[in-house]
Coordinates of C-alpha atoms and ligand atoms in Angstrom, one line a residue:
X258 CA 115.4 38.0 73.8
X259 CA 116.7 34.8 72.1
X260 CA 116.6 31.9 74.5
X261 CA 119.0 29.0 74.5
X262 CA 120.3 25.5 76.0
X263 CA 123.2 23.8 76.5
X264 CA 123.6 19.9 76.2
X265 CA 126.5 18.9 78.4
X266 CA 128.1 20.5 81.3
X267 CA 131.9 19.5 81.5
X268 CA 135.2 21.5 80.1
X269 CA 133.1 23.1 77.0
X270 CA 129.8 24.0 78.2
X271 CA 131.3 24.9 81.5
X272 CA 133.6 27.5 79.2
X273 CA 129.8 28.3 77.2
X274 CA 127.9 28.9 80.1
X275 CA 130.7 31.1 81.7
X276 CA 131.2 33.3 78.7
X277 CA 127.0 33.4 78.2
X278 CA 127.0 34.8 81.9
X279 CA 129.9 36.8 82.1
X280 CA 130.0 38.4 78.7
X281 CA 125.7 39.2 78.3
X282 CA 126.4 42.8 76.9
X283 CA 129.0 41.6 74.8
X284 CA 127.0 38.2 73.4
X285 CA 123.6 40.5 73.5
X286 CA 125.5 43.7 71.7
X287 CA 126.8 40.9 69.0
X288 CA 123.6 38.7 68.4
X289 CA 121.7 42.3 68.2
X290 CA 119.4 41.0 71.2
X291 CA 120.5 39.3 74.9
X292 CA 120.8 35.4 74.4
X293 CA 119.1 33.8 77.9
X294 CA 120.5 30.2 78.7
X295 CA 117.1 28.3 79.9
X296 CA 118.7 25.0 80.0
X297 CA 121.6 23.3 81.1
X298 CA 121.4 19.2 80.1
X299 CA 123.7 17.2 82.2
X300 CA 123.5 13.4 83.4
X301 CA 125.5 14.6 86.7
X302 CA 123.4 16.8 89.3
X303 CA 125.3 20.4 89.8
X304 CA 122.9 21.3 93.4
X305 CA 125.6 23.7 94.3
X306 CA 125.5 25.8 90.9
X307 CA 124.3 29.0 91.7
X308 CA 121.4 28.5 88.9
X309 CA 120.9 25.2 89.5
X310 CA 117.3 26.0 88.5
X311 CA 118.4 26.0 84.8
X312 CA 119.6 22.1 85.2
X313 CA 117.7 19.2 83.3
X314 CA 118.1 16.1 82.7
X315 CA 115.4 15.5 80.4
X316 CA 116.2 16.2 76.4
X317 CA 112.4 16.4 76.2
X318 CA 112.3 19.8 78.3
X319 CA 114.6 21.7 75.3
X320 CA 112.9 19.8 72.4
X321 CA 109.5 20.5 73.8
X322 CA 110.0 24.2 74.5
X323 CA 109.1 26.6 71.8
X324 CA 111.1 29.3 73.1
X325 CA 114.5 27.9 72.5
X326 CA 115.9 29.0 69.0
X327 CA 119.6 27.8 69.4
X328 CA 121.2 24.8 71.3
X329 CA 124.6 24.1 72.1
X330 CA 125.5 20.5 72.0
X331 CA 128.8 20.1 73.4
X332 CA 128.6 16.8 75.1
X333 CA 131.0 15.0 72.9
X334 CA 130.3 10.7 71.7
X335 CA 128.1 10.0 68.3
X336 CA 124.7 8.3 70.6
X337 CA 122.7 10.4 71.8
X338 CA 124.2 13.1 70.3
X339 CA 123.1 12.3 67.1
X340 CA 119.4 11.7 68.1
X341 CA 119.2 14.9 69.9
X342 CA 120.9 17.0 67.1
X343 CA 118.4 15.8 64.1
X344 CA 115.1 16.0 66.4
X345 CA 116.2 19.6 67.4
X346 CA 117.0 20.3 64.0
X347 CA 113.9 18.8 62.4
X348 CA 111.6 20.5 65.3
X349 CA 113.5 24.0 63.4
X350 CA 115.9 25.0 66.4
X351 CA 119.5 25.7 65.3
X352 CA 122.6 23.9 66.8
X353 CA 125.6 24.4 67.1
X354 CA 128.4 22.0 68.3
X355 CA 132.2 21.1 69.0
X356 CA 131.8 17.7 68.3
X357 CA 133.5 16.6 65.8
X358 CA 133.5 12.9 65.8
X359 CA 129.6 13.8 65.2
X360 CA 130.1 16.0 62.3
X361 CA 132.4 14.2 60.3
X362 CA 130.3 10.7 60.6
X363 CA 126.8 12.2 60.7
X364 CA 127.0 16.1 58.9
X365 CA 125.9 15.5 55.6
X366 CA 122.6 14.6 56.6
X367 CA 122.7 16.9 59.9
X368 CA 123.6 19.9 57.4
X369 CA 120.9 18.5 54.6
X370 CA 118.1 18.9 57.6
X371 CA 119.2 22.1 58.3
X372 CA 119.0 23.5 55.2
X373 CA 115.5 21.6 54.7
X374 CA 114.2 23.4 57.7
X375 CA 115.5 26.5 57.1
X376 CA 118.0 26.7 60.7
X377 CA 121.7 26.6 61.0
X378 CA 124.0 23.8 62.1
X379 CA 127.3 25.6 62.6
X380 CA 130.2 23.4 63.9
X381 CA 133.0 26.5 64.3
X382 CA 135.0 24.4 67.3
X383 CA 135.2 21.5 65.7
X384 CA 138.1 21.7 64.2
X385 CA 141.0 24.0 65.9
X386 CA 139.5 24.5 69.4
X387 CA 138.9 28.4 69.3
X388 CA 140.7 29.1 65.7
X389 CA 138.4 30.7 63.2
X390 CA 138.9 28.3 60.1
X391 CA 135.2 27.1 59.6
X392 CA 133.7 29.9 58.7
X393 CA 137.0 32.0 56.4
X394 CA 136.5 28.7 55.1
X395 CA 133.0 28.9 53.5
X396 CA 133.0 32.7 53.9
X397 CA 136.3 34.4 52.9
X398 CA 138.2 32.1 51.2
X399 CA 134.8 30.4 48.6
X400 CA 136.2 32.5 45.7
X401 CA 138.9 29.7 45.6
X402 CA 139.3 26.1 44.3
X403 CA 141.4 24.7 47.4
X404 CA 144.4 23.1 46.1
X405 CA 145.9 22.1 49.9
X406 CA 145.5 22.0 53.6
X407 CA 148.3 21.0 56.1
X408 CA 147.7 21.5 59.9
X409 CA 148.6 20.6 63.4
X410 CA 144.8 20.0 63.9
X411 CA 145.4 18.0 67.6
X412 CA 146.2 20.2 70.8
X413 CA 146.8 17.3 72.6
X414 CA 149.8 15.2 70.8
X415 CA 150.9 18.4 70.5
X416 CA 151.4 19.2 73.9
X417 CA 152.5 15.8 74.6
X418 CA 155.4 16.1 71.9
X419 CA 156.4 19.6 72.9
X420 CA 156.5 18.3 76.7
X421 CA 158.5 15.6 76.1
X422 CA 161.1 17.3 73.6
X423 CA 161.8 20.8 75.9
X424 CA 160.2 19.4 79.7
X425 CA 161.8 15.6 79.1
X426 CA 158.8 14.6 80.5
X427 CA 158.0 11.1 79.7
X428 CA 154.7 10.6 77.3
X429 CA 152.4 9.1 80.2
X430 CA 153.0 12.0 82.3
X431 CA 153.0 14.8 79.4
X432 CA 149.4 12.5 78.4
X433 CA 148.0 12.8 81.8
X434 CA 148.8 16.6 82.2
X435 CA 146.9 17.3 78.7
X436 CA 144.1 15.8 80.4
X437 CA 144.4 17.6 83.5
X438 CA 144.1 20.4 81.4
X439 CA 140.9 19.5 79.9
X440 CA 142.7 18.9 76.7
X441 CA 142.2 15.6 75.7
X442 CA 139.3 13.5 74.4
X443 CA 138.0 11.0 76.9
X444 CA 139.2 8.7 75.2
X445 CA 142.9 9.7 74.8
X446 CA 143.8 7.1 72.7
X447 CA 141.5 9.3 69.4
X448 CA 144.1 11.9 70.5
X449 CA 147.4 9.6 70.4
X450 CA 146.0 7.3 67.6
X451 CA 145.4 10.1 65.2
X452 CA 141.6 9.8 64.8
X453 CA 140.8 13.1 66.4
X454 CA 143.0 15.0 63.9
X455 CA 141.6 12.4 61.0
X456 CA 137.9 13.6 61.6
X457 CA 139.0 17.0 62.0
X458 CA 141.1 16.4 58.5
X459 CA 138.0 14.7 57.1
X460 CA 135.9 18.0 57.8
X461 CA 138.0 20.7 56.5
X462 CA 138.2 18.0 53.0
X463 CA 134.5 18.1 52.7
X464 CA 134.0 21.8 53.0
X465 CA 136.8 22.4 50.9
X466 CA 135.3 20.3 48.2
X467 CA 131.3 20.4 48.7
X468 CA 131.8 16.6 48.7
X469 CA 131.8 14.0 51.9
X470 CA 134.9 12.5 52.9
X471 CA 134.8 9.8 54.8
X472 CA 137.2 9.8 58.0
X473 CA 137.2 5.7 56.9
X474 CA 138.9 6.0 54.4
X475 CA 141.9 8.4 55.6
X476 CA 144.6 6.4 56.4
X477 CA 146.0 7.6 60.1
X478 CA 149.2 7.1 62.2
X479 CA 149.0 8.6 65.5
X480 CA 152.5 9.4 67.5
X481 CA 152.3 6.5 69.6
X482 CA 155.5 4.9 67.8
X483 CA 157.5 8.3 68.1
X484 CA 160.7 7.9 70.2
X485 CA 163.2 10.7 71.6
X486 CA 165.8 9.5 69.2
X487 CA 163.2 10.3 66.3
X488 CA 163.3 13.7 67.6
X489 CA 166.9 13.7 67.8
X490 CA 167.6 13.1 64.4
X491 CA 165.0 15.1 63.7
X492 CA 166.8 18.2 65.1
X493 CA 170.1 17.0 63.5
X494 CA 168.5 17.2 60.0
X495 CA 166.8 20.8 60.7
X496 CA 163.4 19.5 61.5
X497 CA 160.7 19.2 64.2
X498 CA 158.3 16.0 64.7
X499 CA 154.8 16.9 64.4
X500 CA 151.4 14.9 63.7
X501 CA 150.2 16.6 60.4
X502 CA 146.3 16.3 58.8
X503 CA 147.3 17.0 55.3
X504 CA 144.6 17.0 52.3
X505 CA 145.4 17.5 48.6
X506 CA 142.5 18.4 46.3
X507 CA 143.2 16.8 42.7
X508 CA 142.2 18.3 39.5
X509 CA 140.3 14.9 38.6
X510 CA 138.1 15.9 41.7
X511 CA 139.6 13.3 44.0
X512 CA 140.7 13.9 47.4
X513 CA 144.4 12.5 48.9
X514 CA 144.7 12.8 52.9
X515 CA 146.3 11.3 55.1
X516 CA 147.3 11.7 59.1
X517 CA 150.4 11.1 60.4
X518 CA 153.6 12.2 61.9
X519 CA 156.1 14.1 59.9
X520 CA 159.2 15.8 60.1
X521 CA 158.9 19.5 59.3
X522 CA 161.9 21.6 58.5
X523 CA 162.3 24.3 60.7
X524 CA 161.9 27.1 58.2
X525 CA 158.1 26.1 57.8
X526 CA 155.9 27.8 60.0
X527 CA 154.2 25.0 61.0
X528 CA 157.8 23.8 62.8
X529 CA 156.9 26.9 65.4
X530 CA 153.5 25.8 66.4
X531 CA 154.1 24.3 70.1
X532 CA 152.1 23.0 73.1
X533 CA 148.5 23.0 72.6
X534 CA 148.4 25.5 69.6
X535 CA 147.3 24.2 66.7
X536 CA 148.0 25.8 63.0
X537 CA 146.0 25.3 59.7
X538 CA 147.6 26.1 56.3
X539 CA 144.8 26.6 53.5
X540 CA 146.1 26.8 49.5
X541 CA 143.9 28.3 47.0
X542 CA 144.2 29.0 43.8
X543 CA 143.9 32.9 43.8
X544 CA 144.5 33.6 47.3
X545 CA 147.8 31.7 47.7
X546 CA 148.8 30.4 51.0
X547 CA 147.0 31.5 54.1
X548 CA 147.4 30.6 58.1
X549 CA 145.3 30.4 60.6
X550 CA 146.7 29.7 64.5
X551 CA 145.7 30.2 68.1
X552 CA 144.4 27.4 70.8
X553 CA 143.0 24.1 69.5
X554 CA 141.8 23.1 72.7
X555 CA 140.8 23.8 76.0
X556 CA 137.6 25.3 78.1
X557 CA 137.6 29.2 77.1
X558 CA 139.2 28.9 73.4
X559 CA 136.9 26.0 72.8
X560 CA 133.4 28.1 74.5
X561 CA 135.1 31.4 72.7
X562 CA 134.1 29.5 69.0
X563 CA 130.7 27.6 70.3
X564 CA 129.5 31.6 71.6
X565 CA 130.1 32.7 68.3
X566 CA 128.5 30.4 66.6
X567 CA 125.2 30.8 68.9
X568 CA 125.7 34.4 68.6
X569 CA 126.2 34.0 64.4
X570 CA 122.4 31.7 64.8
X571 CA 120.7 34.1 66.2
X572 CA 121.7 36.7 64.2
X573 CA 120.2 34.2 60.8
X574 CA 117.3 32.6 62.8
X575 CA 115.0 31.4 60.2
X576 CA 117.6 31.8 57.4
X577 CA 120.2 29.2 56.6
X578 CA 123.6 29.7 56.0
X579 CA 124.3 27.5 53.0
X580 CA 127.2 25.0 54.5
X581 CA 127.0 22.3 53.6
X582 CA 128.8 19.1 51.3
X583 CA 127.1 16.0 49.5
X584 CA 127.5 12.9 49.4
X585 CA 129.6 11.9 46.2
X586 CA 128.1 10.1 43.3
X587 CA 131.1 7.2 43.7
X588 CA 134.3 7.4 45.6
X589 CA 136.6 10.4 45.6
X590 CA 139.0 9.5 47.3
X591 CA 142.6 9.4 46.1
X592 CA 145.1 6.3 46.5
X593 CA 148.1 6.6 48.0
X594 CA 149.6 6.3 44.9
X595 CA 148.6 9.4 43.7
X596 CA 151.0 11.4 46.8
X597 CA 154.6 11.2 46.9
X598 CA 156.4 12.1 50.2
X599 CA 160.5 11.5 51.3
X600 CA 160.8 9.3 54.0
X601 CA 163.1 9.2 57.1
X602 CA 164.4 5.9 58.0
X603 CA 166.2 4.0 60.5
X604 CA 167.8 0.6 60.2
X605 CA 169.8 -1.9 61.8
X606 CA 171.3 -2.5 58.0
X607 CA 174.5 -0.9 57.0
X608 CA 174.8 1.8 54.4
X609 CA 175.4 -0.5 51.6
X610 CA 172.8 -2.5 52.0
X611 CA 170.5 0.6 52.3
X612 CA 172.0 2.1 48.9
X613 CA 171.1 -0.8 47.4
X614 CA 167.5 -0.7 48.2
X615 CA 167.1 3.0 48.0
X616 CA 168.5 5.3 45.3
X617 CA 169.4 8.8 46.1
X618 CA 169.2 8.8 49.7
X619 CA 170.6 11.0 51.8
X620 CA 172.8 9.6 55.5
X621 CA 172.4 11.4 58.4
X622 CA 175.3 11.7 60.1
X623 CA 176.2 10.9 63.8
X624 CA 173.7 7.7 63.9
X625 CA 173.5 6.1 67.2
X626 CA 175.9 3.0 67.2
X627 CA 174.9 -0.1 64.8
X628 CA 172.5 1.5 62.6
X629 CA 171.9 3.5 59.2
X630 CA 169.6 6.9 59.2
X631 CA 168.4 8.5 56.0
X632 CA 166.2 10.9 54.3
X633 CA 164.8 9.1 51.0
X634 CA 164.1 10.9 47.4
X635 CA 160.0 11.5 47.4
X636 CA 158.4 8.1 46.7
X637 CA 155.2 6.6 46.4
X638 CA 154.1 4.0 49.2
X639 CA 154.8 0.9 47.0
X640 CA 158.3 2.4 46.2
X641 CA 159.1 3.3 49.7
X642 CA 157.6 -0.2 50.7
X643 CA 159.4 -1.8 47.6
X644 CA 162.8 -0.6 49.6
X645 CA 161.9 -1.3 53.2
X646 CA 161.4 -4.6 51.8
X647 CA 164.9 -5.1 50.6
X648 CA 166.2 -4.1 54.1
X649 CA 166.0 -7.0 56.9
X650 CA 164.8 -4.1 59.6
X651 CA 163.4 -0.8 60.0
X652 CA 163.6 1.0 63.3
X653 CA 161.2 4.1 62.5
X654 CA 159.8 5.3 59.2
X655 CA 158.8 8.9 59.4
X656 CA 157.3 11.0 56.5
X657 CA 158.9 14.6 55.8
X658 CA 156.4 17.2 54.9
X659 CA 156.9 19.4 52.3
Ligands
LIG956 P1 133.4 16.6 78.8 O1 133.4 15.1 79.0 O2 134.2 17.4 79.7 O3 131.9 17.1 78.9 C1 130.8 16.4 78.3 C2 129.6 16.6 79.3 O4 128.5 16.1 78.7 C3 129.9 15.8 80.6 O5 129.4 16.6 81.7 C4 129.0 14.6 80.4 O6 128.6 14.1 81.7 C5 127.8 15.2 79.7 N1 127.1 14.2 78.9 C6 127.6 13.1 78.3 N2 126.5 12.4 77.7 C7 125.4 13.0 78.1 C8 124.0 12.8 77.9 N3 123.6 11.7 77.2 N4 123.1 13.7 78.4 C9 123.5 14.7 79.0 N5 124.8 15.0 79.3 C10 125.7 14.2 78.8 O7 133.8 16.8 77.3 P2 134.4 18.2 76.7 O8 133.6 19.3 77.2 O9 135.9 18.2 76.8 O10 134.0 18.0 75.1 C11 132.7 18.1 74.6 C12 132.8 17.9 73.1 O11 133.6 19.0 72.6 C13 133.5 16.7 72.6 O12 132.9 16.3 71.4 C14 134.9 17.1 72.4 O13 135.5 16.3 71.4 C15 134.7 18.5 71.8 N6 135.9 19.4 72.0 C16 136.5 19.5 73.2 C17 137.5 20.3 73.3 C18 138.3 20.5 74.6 O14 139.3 21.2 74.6 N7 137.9 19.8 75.7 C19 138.0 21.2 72.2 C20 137.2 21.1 71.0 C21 136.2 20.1 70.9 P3 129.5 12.9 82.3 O15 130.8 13.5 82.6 O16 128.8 12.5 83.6 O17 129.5 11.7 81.4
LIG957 N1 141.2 16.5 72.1 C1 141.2 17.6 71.1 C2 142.6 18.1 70.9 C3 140.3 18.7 71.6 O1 143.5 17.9 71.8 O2 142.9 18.8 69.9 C4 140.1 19.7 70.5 O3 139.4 19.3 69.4

């Protein structure tokens, strides 16, 4: 029998802990031997949990103990999750996690200590909730040089935008029910701001290219500047408003990505992914396109891909599963420069003035009174700011995908 902990007790390791108990034949059938929970590490005190027994709230009592071959750590923030993580790994216990602000700041040298020590660091929920995408990632899919990822990689802003578009709720409220829900970070604002979706977009780079990439340098928009006459013109030109993690993998090595809001046309399947689904796209170069899509958050979605992972480290206990990325010899990533995108735009300007900073554009008709709408040509960001600049305001500036 394979005995285990978990490190934090809210939505997640609520969801772990529940599937542990309720599913043992299926986890034990799976891991080819029953998986015992000894540990639960929480800050809070639990006295009416029916195994309260099982509660610590001393790290020392799961690094200490010999038995323990896999931890979950799924209590979210960088410190002490960090600490914990690299003395469990160096002490050769395996762990696996959801949490991905950790892994995209700190898993190059998590990963390099696993494979040093011979254990697994597996980090399935991190991106996509309960969507498999890690592993097809550095399983199925490693015949291929990845050419492009695009995904709705934030179950949260997704809600939000789908709850404010068909509900008409207003974004505080749609905001506080996602984190009713258990949805949101808690911290809502790396949910609204884009940085959840840039470290998630920052992980699936670095697998996909063996090389780090560094969430810094990813430039983000979240959907905080998204109105409901955005969406409106959105649906006049076809599209949907959704905040996109897109990654482009140059042949000169480099990588371009970038997080931000983007109108999708309706005929993409990406435009059909609503509320707190998420969707990934993956290009490669002999595979083609392929999709991955189910719940990327929430308690049992989220616990469904932290199980498996426990279950996957005790099947390779003492063997490591050769994830991993490096940290580049100099900077890989791409400028702006080197991605074009159209641009919608509003402006107070008339349509004169905006032919004569942009060429090729194309009106949208039926613009609320006293201002211009447009879909540019695709444009790098110093020729869409070159334009902007010629017009004396901009009410939104919105990239289109695709
Ligand atoms: P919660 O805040 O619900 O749970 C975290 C738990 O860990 C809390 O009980 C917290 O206690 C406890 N905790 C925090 N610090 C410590 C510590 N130093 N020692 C012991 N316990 C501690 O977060 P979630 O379960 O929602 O998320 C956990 C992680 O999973 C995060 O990284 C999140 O980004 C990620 N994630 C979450 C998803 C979701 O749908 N919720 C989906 C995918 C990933 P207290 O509350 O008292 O601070
Ligand atoms: N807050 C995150 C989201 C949790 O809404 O997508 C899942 O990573």
């Amino acid at each position: 029998m394979a005995k285990a902990a978990i490190m934090g007790f809210g939505t997640v390791g609520g969801g772990v802990y529940g599937i542990m108990d309720d599913s043992r034949s299926r986890v034990s059938l799976s891991a080819g031997e029953p998986i015992d929970v000894k540990y639960i590490l929480d800050i809070r005190d639990f006295p009416d949990h029916p195994r309260k027994e099982l509660f610590t709230k001393d790290f020392n009592d799961i690094l200490n103990d010999g038995e323990i071959t896999v931890v979950a750590e799924v209590m979210g923030g960088l410190h002490p999750a960090y600490e914990f993580t690299r003395a469990l790994l160096e002490s050769g216990k395996s762990v696996v996690t959801s949490n991905k602000e950790l892994v995209a700041t700190y898993g190059t040298e998590l990963l390099s200590i696993a494979r040093e020590k011979n254990v697994n660091y597996f980090f399935e929920a991190s991106v996509g909730g309960g969507i498999p995408v890690i592993r097809p990632m550095h399983q199925c899919l490693t015949a291929n040089n990845i050419i492009k990822i695009a995904g709705i990689l934030n179950g949260t802003t997704n809600y939000i935008l789908n709850e404010m578009i068909t509900k008409g709720k207003s974004f505080e409220d749609a905001l506080s029910d996602a984190q009713k829900m258990g949805y949101a970070e808690r911290n809502p604002a790396a949910d609204i701001e884009g940085h959840d979706a840039c470290r998630k977009i920052a992980i699936l780079s670095s697998l996909a290219s063996g090389k780090f990439v560094d969430y810094n340098d990813i430039p983000t928009e979240g959907i905080t500047e998204i109105t409901l006459d955005d969406v409106h013109y959105a649906t006049q030109l076809g599209c949907v408003i959704k905040l996109i993690g897109y990654a482009r993998f140059l042949e000169n090595g480099r990588v371009f990505s970038i997080v931000a809001p983007m109108l999708i046309d309706k005929s993409c399947p990406l435009a059909g992914v609503n509320g707190v689904m998420n969707a990934i796209m993956i290009t490669g170069d002999s595979v083609g396109d392929v999709m991955f899509y189910g719940a990327g958050a929430g308690q049992l979605p989220t616990a469904s891909a932290v199980v498996a992972d426990m279950i996957d480290a005790v099947k390779h206990t003492e063997r490591s599963k050769k994830i991993f990325w490096e940290k580049p010899d100099g900077d890989i990533t791409a400028s702006e420069e080197d991605e074009k995108f159209a641009y919608f735009i509003r402006t107070g300007d008339s349509a004169e003035a905006v032919r004569a900073a942009f060429k090729d554009c194309r009106f949208v008709e039926n613009a609320v009174a006293e201002e211009s709408a447009f879909v540019t040509r695709p444009l790098t960001k110093t020729e869409v700011n070159d334009g902007v600049s010629r017009l004396s305001s901009v009410i939104s500036r919105i990239r289109v995908f695709g």
